[in-house]
Tab-separated table of C-alpha atoms and ligand atoms in Angstrom:
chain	number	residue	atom	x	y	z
A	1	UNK	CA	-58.409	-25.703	49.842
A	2	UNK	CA	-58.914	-26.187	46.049
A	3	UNK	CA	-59.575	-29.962	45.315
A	4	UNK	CA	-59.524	-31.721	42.296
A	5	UNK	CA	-62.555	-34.799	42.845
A	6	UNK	CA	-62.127	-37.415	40.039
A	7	UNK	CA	-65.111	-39.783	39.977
A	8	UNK	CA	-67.246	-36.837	41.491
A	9	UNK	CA	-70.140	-37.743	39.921
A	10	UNK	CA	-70.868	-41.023	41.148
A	11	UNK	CA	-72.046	-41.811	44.310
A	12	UNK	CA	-69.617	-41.539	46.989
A	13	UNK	CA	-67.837	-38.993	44.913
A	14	UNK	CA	-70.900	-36.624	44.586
A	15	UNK	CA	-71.664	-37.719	48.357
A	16	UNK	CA	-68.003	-36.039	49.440
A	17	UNK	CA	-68.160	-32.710	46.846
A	18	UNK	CA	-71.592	-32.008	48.697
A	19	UNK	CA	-70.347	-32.808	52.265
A	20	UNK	CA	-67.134	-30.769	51.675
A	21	UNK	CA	-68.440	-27.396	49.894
A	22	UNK	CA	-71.223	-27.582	52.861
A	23	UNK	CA	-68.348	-27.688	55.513
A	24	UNK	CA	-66.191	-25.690	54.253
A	25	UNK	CA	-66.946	-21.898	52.943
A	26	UNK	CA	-63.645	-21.203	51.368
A	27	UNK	CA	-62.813	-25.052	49.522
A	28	UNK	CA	-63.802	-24.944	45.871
A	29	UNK	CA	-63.800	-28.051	44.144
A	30	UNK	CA	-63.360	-28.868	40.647
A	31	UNK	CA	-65.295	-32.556	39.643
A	32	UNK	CA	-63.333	-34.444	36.497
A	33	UNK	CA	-65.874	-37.361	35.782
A	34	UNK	CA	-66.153	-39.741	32.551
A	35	UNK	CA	-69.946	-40.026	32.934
A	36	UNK	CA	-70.194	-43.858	32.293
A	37	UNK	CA	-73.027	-45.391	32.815
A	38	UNK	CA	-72.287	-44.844	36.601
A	39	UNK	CA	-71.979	-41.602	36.555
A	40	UNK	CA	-74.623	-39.049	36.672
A	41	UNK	CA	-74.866	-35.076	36.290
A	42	UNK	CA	-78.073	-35.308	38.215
A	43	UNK	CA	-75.900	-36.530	41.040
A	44	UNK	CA	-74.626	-33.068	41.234
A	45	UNK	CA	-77.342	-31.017	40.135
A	46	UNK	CA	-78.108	-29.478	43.503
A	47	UNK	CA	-74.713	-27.586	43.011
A	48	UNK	CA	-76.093	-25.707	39.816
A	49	UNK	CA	-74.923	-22.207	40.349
A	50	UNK	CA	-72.564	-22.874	42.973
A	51	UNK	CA	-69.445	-20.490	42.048
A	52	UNK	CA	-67.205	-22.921	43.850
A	53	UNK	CA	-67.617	-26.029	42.022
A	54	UNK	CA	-66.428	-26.642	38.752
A	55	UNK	CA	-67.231	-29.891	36.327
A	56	UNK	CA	-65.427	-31.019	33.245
A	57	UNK	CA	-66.394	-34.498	31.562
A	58	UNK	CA	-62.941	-36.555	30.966
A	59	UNK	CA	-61.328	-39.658	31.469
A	60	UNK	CA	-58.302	-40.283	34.288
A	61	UNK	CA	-56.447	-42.213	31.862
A	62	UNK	CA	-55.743	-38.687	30.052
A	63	UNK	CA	-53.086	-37.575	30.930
A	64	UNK	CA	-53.384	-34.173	28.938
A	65	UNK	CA	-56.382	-33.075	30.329
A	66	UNK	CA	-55.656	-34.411	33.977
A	67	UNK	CA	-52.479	-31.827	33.876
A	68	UNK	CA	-54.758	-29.509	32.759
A	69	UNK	CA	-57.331	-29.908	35.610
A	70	UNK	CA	-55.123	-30.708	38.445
A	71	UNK	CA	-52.816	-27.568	37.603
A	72	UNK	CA	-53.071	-25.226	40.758
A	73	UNK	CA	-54.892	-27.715	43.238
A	74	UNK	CA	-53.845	-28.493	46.482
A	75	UNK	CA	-54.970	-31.910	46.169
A	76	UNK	CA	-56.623	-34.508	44.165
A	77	UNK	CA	-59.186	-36.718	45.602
A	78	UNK	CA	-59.682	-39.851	43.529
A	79	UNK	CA	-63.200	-41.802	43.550
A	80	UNK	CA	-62.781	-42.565	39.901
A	81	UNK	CA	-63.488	-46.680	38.905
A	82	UNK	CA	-65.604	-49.318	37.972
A	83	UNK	CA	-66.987	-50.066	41.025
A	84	UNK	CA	-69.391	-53.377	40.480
A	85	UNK	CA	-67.944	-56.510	41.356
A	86	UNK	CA	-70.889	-58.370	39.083
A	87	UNK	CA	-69.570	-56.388	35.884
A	88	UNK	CA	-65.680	-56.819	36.653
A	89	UNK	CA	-66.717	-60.562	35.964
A	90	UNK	CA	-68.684	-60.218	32.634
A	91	UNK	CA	-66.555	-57.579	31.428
A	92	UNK	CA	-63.104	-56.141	33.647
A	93	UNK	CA	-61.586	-53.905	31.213
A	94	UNK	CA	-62.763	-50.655	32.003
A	95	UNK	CA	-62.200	-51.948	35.695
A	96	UNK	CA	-58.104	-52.480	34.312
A	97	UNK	CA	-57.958	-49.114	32.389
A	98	UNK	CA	-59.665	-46.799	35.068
A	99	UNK	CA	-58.405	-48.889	37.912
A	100	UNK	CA	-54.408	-49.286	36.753
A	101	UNK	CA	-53.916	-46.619	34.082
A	102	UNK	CA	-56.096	-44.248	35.606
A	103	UNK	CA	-54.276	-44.254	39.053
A	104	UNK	CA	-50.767	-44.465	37.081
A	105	UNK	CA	-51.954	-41.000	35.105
A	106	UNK	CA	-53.063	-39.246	38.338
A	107	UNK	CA	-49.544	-40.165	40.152
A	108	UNK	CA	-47.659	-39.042	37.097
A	109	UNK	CA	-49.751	-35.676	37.575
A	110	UNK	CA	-48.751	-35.203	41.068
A	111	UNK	CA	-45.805	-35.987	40.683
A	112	UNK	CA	-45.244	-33.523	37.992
A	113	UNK	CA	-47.439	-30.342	39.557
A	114	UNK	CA	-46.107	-30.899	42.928
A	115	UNK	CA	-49.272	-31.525	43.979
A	116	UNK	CA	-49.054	-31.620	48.069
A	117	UNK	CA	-51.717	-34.460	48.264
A	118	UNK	CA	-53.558	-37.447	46.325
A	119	UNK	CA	-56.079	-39.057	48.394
A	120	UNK	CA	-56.819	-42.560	46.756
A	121	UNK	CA	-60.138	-44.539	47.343
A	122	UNK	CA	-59.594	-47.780	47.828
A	123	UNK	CA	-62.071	-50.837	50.094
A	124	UNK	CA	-61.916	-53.413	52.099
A	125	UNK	CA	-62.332	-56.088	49.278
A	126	UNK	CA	-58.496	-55.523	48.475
A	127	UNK	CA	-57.650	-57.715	51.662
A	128	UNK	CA	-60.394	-60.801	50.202
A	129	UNK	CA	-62.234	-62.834	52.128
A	130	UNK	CA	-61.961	-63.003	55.973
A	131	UNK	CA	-63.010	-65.796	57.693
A	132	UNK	CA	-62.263	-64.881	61.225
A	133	UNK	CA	-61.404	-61.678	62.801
A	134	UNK	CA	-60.542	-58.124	60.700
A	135	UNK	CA	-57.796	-56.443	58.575
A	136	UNK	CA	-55.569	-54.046	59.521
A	137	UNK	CA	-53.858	-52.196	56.909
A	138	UNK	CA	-50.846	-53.948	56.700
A	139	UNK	CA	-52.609	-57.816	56.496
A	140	UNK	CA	-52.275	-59.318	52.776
A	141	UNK	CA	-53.703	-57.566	49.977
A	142	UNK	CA	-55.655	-61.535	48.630
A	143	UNK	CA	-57.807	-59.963	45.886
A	144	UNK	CA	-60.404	-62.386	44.835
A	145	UNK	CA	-62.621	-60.660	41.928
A	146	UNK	CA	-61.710	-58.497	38.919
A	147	UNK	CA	-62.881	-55.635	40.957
A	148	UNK	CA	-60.887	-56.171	43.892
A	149	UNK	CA	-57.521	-57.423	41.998
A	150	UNK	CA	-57.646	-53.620	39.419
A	151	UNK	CA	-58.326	-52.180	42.909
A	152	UNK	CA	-55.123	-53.963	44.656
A	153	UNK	CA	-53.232	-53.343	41.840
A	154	UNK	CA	-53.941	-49.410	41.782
A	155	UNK	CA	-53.097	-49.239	45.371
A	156	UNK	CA	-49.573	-50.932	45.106
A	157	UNK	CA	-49.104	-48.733	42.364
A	158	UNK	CA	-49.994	-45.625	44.245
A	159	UNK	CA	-47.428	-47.230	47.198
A	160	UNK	CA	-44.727	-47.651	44.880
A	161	UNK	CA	-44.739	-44.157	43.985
A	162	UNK	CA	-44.624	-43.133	47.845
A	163	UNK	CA	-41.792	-45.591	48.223
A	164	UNK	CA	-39.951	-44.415	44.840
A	165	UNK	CA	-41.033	-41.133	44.406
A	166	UNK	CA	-42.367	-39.820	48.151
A	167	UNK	CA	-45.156	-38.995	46.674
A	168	UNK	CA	-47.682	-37.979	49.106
A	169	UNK	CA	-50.498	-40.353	48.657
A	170	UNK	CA	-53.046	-41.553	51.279
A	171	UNK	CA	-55.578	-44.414	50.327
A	172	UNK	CA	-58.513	-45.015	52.439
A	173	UNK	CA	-59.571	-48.695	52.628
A	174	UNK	CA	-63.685	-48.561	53.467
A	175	UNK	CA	-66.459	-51.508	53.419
A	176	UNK	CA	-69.928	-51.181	51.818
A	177	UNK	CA	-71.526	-48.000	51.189
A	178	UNK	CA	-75.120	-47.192	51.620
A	179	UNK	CA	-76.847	-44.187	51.317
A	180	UNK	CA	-78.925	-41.682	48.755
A	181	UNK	CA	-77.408	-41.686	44.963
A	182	UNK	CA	-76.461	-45.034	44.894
A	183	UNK	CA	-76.309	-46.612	41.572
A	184	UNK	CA	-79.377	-48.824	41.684
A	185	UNK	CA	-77.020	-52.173	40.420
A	186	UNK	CA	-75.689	-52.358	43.963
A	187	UNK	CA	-77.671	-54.605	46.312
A	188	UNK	CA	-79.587	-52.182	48.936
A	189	UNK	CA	-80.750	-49.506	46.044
A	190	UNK	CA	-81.597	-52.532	44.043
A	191	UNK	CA	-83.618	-54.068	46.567
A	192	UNK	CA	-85.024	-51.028	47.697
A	193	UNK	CA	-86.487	-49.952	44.626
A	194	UNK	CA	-87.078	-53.658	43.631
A	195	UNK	CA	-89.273	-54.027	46.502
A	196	UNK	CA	-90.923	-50.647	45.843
A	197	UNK	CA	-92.066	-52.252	42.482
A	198	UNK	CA	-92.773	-55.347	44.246
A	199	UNK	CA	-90.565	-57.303	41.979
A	200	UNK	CA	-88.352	-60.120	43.367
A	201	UNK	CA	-85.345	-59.132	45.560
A	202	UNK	CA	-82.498	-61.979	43.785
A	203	UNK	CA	-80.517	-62.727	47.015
A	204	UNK	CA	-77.381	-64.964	46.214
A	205	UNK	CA	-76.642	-68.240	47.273
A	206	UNK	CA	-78.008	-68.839	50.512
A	207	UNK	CA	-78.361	-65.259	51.885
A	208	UNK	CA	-75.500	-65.715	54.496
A	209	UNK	CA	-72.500	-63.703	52.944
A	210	UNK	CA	-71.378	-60.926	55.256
A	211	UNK	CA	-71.165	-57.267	54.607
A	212	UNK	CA	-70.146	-54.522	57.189
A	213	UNK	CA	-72.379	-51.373	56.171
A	214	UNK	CA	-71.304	-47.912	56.345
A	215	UNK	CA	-73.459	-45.295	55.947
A	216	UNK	CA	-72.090	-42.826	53.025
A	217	UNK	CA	-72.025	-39.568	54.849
A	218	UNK	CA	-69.909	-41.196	57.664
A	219	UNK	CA	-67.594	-42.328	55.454
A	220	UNK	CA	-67.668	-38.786	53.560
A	221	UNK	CA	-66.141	-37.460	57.289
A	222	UNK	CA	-63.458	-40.241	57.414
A	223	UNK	CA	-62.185	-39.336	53.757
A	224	UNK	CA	-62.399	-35.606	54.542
A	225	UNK	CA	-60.585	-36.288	58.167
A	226	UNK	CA	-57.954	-38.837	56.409
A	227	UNK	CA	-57.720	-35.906	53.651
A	228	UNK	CA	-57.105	-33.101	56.111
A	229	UNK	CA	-54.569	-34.683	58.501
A	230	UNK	CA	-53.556	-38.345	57.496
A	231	UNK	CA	-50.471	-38.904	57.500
A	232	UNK	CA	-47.927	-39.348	53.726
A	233	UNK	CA	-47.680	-42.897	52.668
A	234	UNK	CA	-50.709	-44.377	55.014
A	235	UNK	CA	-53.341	-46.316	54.787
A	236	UNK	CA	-56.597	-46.216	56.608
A	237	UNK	CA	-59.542	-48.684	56.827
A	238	UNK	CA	-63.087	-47.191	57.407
A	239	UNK	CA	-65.568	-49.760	58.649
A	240	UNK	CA	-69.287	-48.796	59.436
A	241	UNK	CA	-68.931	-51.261	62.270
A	242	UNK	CA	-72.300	-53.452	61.441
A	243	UNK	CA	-71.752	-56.444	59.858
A	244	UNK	CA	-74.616	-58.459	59.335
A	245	UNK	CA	-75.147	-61.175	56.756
A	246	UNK	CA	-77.439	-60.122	53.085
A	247	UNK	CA	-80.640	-62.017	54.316
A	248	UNK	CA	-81.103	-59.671	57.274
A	249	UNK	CA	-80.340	-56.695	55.445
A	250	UNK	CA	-83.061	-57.632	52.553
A	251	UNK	CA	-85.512	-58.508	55.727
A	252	UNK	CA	-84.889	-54.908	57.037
A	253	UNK	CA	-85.589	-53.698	53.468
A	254	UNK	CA	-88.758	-55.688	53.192
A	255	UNK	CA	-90.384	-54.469	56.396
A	256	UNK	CA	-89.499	-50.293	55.866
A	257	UNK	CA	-90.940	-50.501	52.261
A	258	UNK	CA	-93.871	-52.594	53.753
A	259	UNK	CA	-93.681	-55.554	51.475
A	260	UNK	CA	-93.752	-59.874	51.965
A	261	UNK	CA	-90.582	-61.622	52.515
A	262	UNK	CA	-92.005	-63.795	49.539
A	263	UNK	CA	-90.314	-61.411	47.664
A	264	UNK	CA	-87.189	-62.809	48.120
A	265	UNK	CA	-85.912	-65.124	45.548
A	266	UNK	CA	-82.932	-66.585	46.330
A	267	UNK	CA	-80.664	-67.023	43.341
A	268	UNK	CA	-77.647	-69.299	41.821
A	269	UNK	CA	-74.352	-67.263	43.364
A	270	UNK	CA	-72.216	-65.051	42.630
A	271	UNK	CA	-68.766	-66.657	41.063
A	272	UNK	CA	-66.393	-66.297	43.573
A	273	UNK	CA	-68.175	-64.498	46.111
A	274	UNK	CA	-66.562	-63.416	48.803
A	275	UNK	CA	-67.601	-64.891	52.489
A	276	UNK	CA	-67.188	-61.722	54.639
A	277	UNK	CA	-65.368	-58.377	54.872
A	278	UNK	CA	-64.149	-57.077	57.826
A	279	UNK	CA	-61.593	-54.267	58.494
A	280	UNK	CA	-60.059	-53.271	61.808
A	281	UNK	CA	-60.535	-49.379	62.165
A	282	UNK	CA	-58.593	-49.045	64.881
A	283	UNK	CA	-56.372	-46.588	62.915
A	284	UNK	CA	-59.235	-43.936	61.914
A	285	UNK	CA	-60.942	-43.908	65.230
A	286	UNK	CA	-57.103	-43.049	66.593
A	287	UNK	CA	-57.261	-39.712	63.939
A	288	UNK	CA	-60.441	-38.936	66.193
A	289	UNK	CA	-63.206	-40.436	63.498
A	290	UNK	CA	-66.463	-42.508	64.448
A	291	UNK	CA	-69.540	-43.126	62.626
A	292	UNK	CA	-72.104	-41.105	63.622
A	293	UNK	CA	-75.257	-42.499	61.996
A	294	UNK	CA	-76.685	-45.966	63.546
A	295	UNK	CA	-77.183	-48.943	60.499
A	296	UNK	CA	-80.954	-49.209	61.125
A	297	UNK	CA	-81.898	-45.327	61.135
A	298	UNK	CA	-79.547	-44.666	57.985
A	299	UNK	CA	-80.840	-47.504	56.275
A	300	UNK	CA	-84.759	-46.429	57.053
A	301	UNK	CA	-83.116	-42.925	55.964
A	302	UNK	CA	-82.125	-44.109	52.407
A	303	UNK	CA	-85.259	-46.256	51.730
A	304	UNK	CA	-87.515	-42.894	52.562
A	305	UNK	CA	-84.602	-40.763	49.642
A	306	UNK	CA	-85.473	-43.924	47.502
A	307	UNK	CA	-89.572	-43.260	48.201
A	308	UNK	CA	-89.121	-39.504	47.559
A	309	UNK	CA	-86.704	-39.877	44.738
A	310	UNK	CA	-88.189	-41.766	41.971
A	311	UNK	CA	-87.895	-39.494	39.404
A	312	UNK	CA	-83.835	-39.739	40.072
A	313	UNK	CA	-84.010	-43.833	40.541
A	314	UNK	CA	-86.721	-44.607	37.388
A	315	UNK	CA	-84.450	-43.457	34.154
A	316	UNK	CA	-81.446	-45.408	35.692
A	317	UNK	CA	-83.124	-48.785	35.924
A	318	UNK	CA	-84.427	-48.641	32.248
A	319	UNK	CA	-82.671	-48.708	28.473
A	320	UNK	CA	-78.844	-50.058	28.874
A	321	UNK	CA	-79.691	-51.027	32.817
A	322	UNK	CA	-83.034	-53.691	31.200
A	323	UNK	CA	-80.375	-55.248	29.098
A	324	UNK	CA	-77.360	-55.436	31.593
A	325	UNK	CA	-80.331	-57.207	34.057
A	326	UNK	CA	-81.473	-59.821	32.237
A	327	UNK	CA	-77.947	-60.760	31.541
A	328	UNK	CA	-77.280	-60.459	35.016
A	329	UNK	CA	-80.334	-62.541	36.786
A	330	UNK	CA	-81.999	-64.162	33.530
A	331	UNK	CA	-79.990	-67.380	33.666
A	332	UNK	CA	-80.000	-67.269	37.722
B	1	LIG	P1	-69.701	-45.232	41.289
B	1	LIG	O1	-69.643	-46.307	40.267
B	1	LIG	O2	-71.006	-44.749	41.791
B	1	LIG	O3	-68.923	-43.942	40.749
B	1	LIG	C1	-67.720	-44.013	40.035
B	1	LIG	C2	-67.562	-42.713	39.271
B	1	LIG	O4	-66.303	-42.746	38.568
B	1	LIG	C3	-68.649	-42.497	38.205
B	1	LIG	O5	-69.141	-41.178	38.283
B	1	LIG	C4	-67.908	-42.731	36.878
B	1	LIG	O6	-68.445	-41.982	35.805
B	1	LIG	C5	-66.503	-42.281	37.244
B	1	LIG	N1	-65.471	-42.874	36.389
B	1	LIG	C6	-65.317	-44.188	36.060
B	1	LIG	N2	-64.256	-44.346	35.248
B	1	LIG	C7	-63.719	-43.104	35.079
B	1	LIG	C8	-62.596	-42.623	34.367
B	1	LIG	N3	-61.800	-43.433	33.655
B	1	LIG	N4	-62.320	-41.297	34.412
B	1	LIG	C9	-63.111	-40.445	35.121
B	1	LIG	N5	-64.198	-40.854	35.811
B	1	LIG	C10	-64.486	-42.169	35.787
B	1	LIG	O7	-68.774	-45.737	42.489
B	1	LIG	P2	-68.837	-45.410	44.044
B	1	LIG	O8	-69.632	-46.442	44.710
B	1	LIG	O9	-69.131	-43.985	44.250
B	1	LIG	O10	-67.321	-45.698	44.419
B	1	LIG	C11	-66.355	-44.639	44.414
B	1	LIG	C12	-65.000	-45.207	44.817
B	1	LIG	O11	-65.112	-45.798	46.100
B	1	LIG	C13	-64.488	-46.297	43.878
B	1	LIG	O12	-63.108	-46.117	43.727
B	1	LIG	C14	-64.791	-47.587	44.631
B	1	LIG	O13	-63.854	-48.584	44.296
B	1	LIG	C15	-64.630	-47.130	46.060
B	1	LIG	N6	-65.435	-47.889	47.046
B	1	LIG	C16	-66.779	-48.011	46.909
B	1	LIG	C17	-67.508	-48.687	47.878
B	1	LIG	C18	-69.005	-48.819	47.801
B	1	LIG	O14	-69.603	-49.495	48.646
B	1	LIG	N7	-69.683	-48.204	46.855
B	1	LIG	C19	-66.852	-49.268	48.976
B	1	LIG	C20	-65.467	-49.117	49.080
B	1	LIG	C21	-64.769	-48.423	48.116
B	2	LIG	P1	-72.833	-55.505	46.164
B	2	LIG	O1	-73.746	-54.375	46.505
B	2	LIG	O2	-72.695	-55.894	44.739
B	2	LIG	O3	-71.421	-55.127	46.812
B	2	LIG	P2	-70.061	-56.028	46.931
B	2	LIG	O4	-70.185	-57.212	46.071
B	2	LIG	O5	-69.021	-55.072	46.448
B	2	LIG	O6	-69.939	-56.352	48.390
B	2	LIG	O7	-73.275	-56.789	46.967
B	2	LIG	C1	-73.354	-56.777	48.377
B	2	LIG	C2	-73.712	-58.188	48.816
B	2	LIG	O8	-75.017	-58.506	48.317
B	2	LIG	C3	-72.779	-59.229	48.246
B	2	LIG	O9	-72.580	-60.261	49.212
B	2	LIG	C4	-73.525	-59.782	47.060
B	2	LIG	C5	-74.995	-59.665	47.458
B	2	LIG	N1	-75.934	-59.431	46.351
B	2	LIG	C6	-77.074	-60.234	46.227
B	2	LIG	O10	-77.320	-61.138	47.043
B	2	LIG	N2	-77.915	-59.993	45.188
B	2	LIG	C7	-77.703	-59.019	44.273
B	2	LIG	O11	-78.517	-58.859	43.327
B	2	LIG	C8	-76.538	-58.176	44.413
B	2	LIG	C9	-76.250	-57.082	43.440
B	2	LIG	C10	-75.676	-58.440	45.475
């Protein structure tokens, strides 16, 4: 298979481009990335002189150079978006652009090229808050943050055009990631290296906000399983299966890095912030997909990448990342 990988050099998206030129001898894969601040070559830079993989530095929103890239592929993979539910509320235009116009430019493409495929990455947080039980993946889409609402929106889009158009899209719907490369912004690769620093671990409101982890590389499995033989027009939720509320996760942190639980400072909240995700995976597991990794070996597995990766971790959380902080947690 050739793939086009939008948003390839981020986390999940460098994650999958690994997983899948690993897996599969004969796939070559061509990453289109925007490199915001998100996105990192050194993500990728393990694939240096790999003949299969390709990399040009653009933006989904254009539309030019997406033609260009996506002529010849046999399907387009799309990880590209703001993906930080703290920055959709200080600032959610990029979140709109990438998020809307982004996903409307990559349908056009298909559409056009006769692509056979556009696998769109979508989470959990489209469905809101759940208060009791889990969402399947026709319950409500009840966006509640800027994040979630530009991610609803693209995936309505993306359905309209299978409705209208048959186009053959697939969106997979998956909670919380974890895992090496994450973005240090996002709450275990902030606490992680937080704690490694021994600086205070800001937990929101009173700790108790659920999150059901999933370990990247099982999640990498699901998208390459949903990519390989889901089914036109669906949608499918991938759920790591362990949800547990933040205060036990930053515990968990605090005792593999070896450091007090008087590092955690609990903070005013988040605006809005969701209560719990939960998705019923009832449809993945059916396409023969299970996580493979258990919650507290991948988690002790990411805090040791964090240990031996400083050098990738330590120019991320200075320059632009000091300023975006204090805004962040100065006022908390
Ligand atoms: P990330 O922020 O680490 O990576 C996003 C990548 O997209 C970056 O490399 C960035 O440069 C690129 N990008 C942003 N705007 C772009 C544009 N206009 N054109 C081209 N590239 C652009 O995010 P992530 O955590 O890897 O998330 C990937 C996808 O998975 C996102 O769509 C996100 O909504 C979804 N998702 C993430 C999680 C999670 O826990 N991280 C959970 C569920 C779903
Ligand atoms: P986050 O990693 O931002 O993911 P999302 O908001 O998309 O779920 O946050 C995960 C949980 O951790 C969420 O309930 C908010 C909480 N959190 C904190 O308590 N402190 C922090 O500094 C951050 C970034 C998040």
């Amino acid at each position: 298979m050739k793939l086009l990988v939008t948003g390839g050099a981020g986390f999940i998206g460098s994650n999958f481009v690994r997983h899948v030129l690993s897996k599969y001898p004969d796939d070559s894969i061509l990453t289109l990335d925007k490199l915001t601040y998100a996105g990192n070559p050194a993500n990728l830079a393990g694939l240096a002189g790999e003949a299969r993989h390709t990399f040009v530095k653009g933006d989904i929103c254009d539309a030019a150079l997406v033609r260009e890239v996506a002529r010849g592929v046999d399907a387009v993979v799309n990880f590209a978006a703001e993906s930080h539910v703290d920055r959709s509320i200080l600032d959610p235009d990029a979140f709109l652009r990438t998020g809307v116009h982004g996903v409307y430019t990559l349908l056009e493409a298909v559409r056009a090229l006769e692509i056979a495929r556009l696998l769109h990455i979508s989470t959990d947080e489209v469905y809101g808050s759940i208060a009791e039980g889990s969402a399947a993946e026709d319950a409500p889409l009840a966006p509640t943050s800027p994040y979630s609402a530009a991610k609803a929106a693209g995936d309505l889009l993306a359905l309209a055009y299978v409705h209208t158009h048959k186009t053959p899209v697939v969106i997979t719907r998956s909670s919380n990631n974890f895992g090496p490369y994450q973005y240090p912004e996002k709450v275990i690769p902030l606490f992680v290296t937080n704690a490694l620093d021994g600086e205070p671990l800001p937990l929101y409101g009173d700790g108790r906000n659920v999150r059901d982890w999933l370990y990247v590389l099982d999640n990498c499995e699901a998208i390459d399983l949903v990519l390989r033989q889901g089914r036109d027009g669906e949608v499918y939720n991938i759920g790591g299966g362990h949800e547990v509320e933040n205060v036990a996760v930053t515990r968990d942190i605090l005792r593999l890095t070896g450091k007090p639980e008087t590092l955690i400072r609990p903070v005013k909240d988040r605006p809005g912030h969701d209560r719990r995700y939960s998705v019923d995976t009832t449809k993945i597991r059916a396409l023969g997909w299970t996580p493979r990794h258990r919650f507290t070996d991948a988690l002790a597995a990411t805090v040791d990448w964090y240990k031996r990766n400083e050098a990738w971790w330590r120019p991320l959380k200075s320059g632009q990342f000091q300023a975006y902080y204090r805004q962040q947690y100065a006022h908390r």
